[in-house]
CSV table of C-alpha atoms in Angstrom, one decimal:
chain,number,residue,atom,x,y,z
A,811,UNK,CA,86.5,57.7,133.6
A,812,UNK,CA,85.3,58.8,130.3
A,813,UNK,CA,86.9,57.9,127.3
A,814,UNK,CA,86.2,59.5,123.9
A,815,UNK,CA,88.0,59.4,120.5
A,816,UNK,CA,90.2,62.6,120.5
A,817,UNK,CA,88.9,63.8,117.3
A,818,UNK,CA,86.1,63.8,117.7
A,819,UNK,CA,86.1,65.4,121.3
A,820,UNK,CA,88.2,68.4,119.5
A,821,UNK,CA,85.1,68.8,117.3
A,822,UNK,CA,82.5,69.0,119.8
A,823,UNK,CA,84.7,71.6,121.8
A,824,UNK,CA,85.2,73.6,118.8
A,825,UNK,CA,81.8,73.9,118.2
A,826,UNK,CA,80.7,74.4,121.7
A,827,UNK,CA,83.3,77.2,122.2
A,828,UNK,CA,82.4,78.8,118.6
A,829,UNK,CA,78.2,78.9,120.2
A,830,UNK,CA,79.8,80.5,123.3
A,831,UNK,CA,81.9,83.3,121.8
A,832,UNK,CA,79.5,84.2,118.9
A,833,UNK,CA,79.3,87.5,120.0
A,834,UNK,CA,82.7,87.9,119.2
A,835,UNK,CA,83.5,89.5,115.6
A,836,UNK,CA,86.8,90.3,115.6
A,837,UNK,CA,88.6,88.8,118.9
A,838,UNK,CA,92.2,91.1,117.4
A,839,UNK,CA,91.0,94.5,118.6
A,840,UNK,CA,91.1,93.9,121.9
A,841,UNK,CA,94.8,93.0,121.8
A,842,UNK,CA,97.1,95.2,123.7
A,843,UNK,CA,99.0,95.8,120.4
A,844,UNK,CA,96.1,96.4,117.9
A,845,UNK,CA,95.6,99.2,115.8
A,846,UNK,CA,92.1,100.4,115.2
A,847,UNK,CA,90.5,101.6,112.3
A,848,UNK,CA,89.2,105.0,114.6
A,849,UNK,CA,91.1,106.3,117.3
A,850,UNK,CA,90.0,109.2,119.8
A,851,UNK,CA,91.5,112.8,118.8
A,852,UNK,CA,92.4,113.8,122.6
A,853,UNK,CA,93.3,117.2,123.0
A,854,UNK,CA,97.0,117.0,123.6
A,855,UNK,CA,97.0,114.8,119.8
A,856,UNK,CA,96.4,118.0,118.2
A,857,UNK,CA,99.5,119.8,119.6
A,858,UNK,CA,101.4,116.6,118.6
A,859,UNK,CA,99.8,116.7,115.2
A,860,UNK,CA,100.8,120.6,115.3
A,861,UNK,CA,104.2,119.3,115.6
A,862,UNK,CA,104.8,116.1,112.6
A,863,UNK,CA,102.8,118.7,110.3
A,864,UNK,CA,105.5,121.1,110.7
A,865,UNK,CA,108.3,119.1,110.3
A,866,UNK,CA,106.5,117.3,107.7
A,867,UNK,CA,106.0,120.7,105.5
A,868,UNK,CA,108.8,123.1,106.8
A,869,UNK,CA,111.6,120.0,107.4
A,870,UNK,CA,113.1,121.8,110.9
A,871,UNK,CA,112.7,118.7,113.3
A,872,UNK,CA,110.6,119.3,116.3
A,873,UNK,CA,111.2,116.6,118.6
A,874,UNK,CA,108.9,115.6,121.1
A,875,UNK,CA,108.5,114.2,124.5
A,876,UNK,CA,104.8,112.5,125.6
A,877,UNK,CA,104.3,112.2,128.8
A,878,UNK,CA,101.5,109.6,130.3
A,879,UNK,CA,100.7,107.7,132.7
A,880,UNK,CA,99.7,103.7,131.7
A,881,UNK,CA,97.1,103.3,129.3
A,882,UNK,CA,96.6,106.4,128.4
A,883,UNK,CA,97.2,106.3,125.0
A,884,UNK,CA,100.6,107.5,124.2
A,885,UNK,CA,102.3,104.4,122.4
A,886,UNK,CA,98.6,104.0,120.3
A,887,UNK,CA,98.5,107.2,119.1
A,888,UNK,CA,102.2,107.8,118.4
A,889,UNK,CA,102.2,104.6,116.6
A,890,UNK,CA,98.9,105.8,114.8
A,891,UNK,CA,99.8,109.2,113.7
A,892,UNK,CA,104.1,108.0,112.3
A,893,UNK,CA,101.7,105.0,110.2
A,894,UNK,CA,99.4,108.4,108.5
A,895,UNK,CA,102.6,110.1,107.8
A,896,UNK,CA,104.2,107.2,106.4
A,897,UNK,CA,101.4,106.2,104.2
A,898,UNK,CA,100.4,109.4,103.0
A,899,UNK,CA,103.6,111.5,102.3
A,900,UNK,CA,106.0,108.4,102.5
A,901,UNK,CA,107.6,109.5,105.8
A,902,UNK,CA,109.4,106.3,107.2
A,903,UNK,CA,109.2,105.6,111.1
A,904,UNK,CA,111.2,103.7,112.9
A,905,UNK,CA,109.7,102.3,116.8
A,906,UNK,CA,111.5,101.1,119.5
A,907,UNK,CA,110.7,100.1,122.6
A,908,UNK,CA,113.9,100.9,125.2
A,909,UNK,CA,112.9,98.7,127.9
A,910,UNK,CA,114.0,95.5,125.6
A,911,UNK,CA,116.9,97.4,124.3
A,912,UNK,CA,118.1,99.8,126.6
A,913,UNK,CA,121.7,101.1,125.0
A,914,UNK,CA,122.0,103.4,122.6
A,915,UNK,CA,124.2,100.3,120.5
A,916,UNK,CA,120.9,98.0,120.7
A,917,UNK,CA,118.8,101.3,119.2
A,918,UNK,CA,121.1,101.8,116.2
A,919,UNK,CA,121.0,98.3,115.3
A,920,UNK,CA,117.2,97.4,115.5
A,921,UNK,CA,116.7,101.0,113.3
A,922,UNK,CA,119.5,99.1,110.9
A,923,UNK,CA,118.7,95.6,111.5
A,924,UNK,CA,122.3,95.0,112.0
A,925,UNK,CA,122.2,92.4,114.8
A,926,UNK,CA,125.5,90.7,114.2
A,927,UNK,CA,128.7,90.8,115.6
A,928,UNK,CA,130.8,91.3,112.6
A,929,UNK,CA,129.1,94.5,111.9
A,930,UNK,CA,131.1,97.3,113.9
A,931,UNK,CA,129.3,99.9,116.2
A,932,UNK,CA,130.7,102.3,113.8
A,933,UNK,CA,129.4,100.3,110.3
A,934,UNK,CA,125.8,100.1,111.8
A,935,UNK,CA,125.8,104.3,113.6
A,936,UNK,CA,126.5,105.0,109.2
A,937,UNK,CA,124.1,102.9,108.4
A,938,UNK,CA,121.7,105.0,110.8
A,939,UNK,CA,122.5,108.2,109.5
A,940,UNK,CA,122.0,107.0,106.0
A,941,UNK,CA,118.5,105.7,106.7
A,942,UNK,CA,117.8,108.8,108.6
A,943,UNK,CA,119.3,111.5,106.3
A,944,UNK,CA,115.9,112.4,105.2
A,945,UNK,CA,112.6,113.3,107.1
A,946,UNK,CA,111.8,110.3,108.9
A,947,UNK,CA,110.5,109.4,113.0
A,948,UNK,CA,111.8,107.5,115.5
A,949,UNK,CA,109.8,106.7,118.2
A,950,UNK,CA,111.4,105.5,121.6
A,951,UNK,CA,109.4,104.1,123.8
A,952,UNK,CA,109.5,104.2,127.5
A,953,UNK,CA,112.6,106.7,127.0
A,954,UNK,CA,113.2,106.8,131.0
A,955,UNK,CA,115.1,103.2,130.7
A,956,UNK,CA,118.1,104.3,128.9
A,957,UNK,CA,121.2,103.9,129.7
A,958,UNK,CA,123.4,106.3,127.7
A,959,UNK,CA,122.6,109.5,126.0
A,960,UNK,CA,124.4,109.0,122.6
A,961,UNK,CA,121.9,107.9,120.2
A,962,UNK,CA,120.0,110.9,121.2
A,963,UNK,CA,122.6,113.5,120.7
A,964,UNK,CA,123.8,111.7,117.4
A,965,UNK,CA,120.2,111.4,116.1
A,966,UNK,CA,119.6,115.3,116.6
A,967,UNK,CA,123.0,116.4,115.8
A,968,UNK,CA,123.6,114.0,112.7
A,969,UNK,CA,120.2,113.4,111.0
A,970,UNK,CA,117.4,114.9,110.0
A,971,UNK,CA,114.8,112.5,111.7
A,972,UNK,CA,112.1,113.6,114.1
A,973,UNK,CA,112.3,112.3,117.4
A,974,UNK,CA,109.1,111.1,119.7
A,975,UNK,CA,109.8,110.0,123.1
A,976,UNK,CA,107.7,108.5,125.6
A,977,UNK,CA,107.4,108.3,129.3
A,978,UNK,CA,105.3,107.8,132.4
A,979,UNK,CA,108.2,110.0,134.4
A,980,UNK,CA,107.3,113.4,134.3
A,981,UNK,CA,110.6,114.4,135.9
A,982,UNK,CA,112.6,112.6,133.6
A,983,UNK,CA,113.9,115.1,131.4
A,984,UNK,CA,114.3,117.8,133.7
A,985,UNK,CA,116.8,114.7,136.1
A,986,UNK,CA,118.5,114.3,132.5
A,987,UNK,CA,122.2,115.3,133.7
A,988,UNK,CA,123.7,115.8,129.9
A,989,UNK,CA,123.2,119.8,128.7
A,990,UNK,CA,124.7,119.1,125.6
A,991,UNK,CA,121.7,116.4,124.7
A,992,UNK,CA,119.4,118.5,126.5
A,993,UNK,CA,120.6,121.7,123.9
A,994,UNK,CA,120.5,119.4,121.2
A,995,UNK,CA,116.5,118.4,122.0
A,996,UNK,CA,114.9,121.4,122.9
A,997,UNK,CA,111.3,119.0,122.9
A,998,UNK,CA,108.2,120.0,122.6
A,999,UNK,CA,106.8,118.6,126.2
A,1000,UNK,CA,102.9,117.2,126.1
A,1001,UNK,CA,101.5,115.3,128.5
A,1002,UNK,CA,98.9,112.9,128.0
A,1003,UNK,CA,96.3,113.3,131.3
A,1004,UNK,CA,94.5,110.1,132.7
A,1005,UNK,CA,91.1,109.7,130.1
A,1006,UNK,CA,88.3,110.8,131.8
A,1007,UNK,CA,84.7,108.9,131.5
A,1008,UNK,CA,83.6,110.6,128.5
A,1009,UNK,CA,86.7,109.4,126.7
A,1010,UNK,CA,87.0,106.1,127.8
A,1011,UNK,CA,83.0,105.6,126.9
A,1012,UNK,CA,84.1,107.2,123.7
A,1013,UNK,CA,87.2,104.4,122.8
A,1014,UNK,CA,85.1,101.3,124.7
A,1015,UNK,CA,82.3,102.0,121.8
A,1016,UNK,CA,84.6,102.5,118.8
A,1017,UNK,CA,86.3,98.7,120.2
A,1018,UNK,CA,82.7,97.5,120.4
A,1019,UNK,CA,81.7,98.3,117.0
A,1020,UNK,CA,84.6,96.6,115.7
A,1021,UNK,CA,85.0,94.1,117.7
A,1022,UNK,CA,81.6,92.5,118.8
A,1023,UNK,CA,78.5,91.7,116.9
A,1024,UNK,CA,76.1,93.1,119.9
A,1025,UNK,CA,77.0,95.6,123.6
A,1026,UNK,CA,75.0,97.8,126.0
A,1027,UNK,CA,75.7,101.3,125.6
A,1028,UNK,CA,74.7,101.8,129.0
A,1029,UNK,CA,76.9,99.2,130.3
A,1030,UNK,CA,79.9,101.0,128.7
A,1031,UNK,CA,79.2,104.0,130.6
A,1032,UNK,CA,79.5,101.7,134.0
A,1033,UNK,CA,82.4,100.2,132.7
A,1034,UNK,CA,84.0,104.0,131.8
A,1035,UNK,CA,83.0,105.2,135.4
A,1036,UNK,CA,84.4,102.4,137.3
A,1037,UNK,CA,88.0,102.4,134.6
A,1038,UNK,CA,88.0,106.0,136.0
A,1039,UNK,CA,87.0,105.8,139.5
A,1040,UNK,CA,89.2,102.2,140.3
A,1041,UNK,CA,91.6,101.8,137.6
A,1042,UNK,CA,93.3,105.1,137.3
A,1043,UNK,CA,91.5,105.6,133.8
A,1044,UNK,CA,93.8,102.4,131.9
A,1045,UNK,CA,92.5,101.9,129.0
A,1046,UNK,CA,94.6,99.0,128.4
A,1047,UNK,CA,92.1,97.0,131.3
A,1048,UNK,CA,89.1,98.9,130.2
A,1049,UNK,CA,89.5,97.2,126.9
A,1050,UNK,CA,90.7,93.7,127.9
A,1051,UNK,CA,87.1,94.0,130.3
A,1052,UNK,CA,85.0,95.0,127.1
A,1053,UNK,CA,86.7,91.7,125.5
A,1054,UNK,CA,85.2,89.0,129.0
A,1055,UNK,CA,81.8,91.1,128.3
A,1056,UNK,CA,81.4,90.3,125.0
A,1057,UNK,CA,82.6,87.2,124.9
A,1058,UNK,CA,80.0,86.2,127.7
A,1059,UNK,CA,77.8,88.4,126.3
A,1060,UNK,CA,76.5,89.6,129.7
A,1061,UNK,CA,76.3,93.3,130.1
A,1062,UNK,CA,75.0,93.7,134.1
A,1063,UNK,CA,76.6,95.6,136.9
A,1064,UNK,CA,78.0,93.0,138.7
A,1065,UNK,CA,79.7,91.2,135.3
A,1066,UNK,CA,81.1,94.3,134.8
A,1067,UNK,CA,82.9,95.1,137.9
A,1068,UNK,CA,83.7,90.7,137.8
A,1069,UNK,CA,85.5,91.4,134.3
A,1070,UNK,CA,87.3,94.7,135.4
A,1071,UNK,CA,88.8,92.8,138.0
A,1072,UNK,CA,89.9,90.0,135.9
A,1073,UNK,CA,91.0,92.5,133.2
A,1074,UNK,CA,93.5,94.0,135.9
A,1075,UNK,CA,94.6,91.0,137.0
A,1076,UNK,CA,95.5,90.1,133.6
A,1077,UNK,CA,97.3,93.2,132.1
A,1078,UNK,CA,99.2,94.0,135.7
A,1079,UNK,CA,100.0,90.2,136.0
A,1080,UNK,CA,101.6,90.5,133.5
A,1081,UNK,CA,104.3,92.7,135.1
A,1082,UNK,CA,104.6,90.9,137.6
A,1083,UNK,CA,105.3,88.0,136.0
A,1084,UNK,CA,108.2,89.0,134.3
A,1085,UNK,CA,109.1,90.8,137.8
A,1086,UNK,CA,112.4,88.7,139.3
A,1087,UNK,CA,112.2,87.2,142.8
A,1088,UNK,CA,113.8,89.9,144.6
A,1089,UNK,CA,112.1,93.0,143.2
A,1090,UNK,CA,108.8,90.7,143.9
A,1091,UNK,CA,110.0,90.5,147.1
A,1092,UNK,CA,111.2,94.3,147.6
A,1093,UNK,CA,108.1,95.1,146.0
A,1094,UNK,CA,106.0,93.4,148.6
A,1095,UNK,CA,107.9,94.8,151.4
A,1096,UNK,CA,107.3,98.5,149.7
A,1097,UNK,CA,103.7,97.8,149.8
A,1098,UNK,CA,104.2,96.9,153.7
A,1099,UNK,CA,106.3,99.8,154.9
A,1100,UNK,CA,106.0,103.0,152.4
A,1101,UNK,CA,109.0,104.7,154.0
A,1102,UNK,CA,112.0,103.1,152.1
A,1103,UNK,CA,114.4,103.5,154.9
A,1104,UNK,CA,111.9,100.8,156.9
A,1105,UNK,CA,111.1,99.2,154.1
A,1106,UNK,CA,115.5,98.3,153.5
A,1107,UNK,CA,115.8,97.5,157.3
A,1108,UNK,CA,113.1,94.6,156.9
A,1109,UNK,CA,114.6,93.4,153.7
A,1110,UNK,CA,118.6,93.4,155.0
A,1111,UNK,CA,117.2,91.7,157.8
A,1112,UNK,CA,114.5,89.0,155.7
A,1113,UNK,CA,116.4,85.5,156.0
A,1114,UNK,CA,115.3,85.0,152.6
A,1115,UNK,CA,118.3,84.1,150.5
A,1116,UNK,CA,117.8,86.7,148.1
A,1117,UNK,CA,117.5,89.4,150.7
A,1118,UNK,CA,119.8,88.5,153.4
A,1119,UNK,CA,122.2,90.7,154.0
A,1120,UNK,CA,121.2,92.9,150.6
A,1121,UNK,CA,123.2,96.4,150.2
A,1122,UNK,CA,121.3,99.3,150.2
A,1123,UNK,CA,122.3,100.9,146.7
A,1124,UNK,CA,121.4,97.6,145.8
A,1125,UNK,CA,118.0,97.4,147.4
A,1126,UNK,CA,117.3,101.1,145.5
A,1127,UNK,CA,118.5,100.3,142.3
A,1128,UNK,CA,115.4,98.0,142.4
A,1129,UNK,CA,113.4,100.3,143.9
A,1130,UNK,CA,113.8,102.9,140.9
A,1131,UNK,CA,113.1,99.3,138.7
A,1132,UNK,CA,109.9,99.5,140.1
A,1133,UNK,CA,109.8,103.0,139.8
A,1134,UNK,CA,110.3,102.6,136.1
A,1135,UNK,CA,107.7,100.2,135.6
A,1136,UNK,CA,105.1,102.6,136.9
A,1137,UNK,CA,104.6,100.0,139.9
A,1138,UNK,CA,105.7,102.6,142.3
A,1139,UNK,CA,106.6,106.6,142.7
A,1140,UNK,CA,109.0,107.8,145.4
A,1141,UNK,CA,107.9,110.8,146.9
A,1142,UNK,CA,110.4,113.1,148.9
A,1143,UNK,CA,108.5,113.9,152.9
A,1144,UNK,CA,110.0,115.6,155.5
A,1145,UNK,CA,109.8,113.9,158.9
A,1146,UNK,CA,110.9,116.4,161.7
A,1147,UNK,CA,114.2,117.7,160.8
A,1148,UNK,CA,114.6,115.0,158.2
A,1149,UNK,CA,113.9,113.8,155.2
A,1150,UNK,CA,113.0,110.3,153.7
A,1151,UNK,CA,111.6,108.7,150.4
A,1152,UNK,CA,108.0,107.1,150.6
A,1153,UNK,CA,107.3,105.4,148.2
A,1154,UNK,CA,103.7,105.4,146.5
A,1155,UNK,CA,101.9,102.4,145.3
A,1156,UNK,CA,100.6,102.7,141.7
A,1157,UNK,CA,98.9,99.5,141.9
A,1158,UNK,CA,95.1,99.7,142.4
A,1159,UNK,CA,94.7,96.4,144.1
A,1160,UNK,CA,97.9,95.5,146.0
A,1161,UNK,CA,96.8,92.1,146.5
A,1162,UNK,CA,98.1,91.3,143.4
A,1163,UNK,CA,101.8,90.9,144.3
A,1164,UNK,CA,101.3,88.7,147.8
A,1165,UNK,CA,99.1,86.3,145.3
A,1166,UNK,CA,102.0,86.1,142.7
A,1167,UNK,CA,104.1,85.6,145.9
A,1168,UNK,CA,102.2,82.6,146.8
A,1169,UNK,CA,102.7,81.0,143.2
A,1170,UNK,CA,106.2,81.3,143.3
A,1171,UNK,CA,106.9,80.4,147.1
């Protein structure tokens, strides 16, 4: 066995791994959560542009929902456009993401910072409406995993904030079963459509250029055709793959379709990951039987201890989960005089869950 002096073996590997990744110039942009210095001016960003400018010069709020589907730039260029407002005509912005805090309570007290039990829900809503009683955004993010309505009706009813919402459920407002929030709203609805391959060329090369000292044009055209054609136009894997290229430096067909696939495996892992056992498992049986009402008969029946015997308004409440992670859609289809739910695989390689399956089994 081979025995070396830890110091210096630290050394030798940090200057080994600094030869190997010297293409590399700025590793941050191609985190999931970095802000560039350019962004791509989609269509649909003019409209929401169209929107903060008026509300920015004529003070009416004109709340808006985005809809997209992953990685198509919604959070980005929200996040993007509430920064430009804030630093040129000191508009503040609050962002939230309701996934992690999915009660209107939780909202009002990460746009206070009142986390502690001996403030009141009442203390921290007037807090809220003081911080919000001139022009100011709040962005809510991933919208569709709320729980209650009230911090949107108070927001529009008590403040003078601009609201931007965002979603990959298209149907989500329209299923919203509250008229009086719905009255309160009125949004502006844009949706964000999957990039195509002259767009995702268009943000690969703007990352490239800021991130990484050298890059094949013509390999970033591959990567956007393949992003579009595989990945359901993600921009989230197209830029983790642009990060293994450069790093590796290595700018051929067959790299890039090897690095697309690690890229996905990466970014949708990481769903999975934080999926729990059972909606792994319900997940997996989804991909195995599309029609839901088969797909529930093999789970009650699975003698695995988190499925046996599982109810069914139990085994859907995961299902819309899912649903709400963009894993899955449930489609309505009529099957001779009746109708089921299929549910719809958003996953591009499926594979995916049965591998995490195997980890954890």
């Amino acid at each position: 066995m081979d025995t070396k002096n830890p110091k210096s073996f630290m050394a030798a590997k940090l200057t080994a791994r600094a030869a190997e990744t010297s293409n590399m110039k700025n590793a941050q942009v191609f985190n999931i959560g970095y802000t560039p210095n350019e962004i791509l001016i989609r269509t649909e960003l003019e409209r929401v542009t169209d929107d903060l400018a008026d509300y920015v010069n004529l003070g009416l709020p004109r709340h808006i929902i985005i809809y997209g589907s992953k990685g198509s730039g919604k959070t980005l260029s929200a996040l993007i456009m509430a920064k430009a407002l804030r630093d040129t005509k000191a508009v503040p912005y609050f962002y939230i993401n309701v996934r992690e805090n999915p009660t209107s309570t939780k909202i009002y007290r990460n746009i206070t910072r009142l986390f502690g039990k001996g403030h009141e829900v009442e203390e921290v809503r007037s807090k809220c409406d003081s911080l919000l009683s001139g022009k100011s955004l709040v962005v809510l993010d991933e919208i569709d995993f709320l729980q209650d309505y009230d911090v949107l009706y108070h927001i529009t009813r008590h403040t003078k904030a601009n609201l931007i919402l965002l979603t990959q459920k298209v149907y989500w407002y329209k299923n919203m079963n509250d008229e009086s929030v719905k009255s309160s709203l009125q949004p502006d609805h844009i949706v964000f459509h999957e990039y195509s391959t002259e767009e995702i060329r268009e943000i690969l090369k703007m990352r490239a250029k800021e991130g990484l000292n050298e890059f094949d044009k013509e390999s970033l055209g591959l990567l956007s055709a393949l992003l579009v054609r595989d990945y359901r136009s993600d921009a989230r894997i197209g830029i983790k793959a642009l990060e293994i290229l450069g790093r590796n430096n290595k700018w051929d067909e067959d790299s890039a379709i090897t690095a697309l696939k690690q890229a996905y495996v990466e970014v949708e892992g990481e769903t999975l990951k934080n999926l729990g056992d059972r909606d792994l498992l319900i997940l997996a049986a989804l991909i195995k039987n599309q029609d839901t009402n088969k797909a529930y008969s093999e789970v009650s029946a699975s003698n695995h201890l988190l499925l046996r015997g599982v109810s069914k308004s139990t085994f859907f409440q995961s299902v819309n989960y899912l649903q709400n992670l963009g894993l899955v859609t449930l489609i309505k289809k009529k099957i001779g005089r009746y109708y089921t739910m299929e549910s719809q695989i958003l996953l591009s390689d499926a594979s995916i869950v049965s591998g995490e399956l195997r980890k954890r089994v």
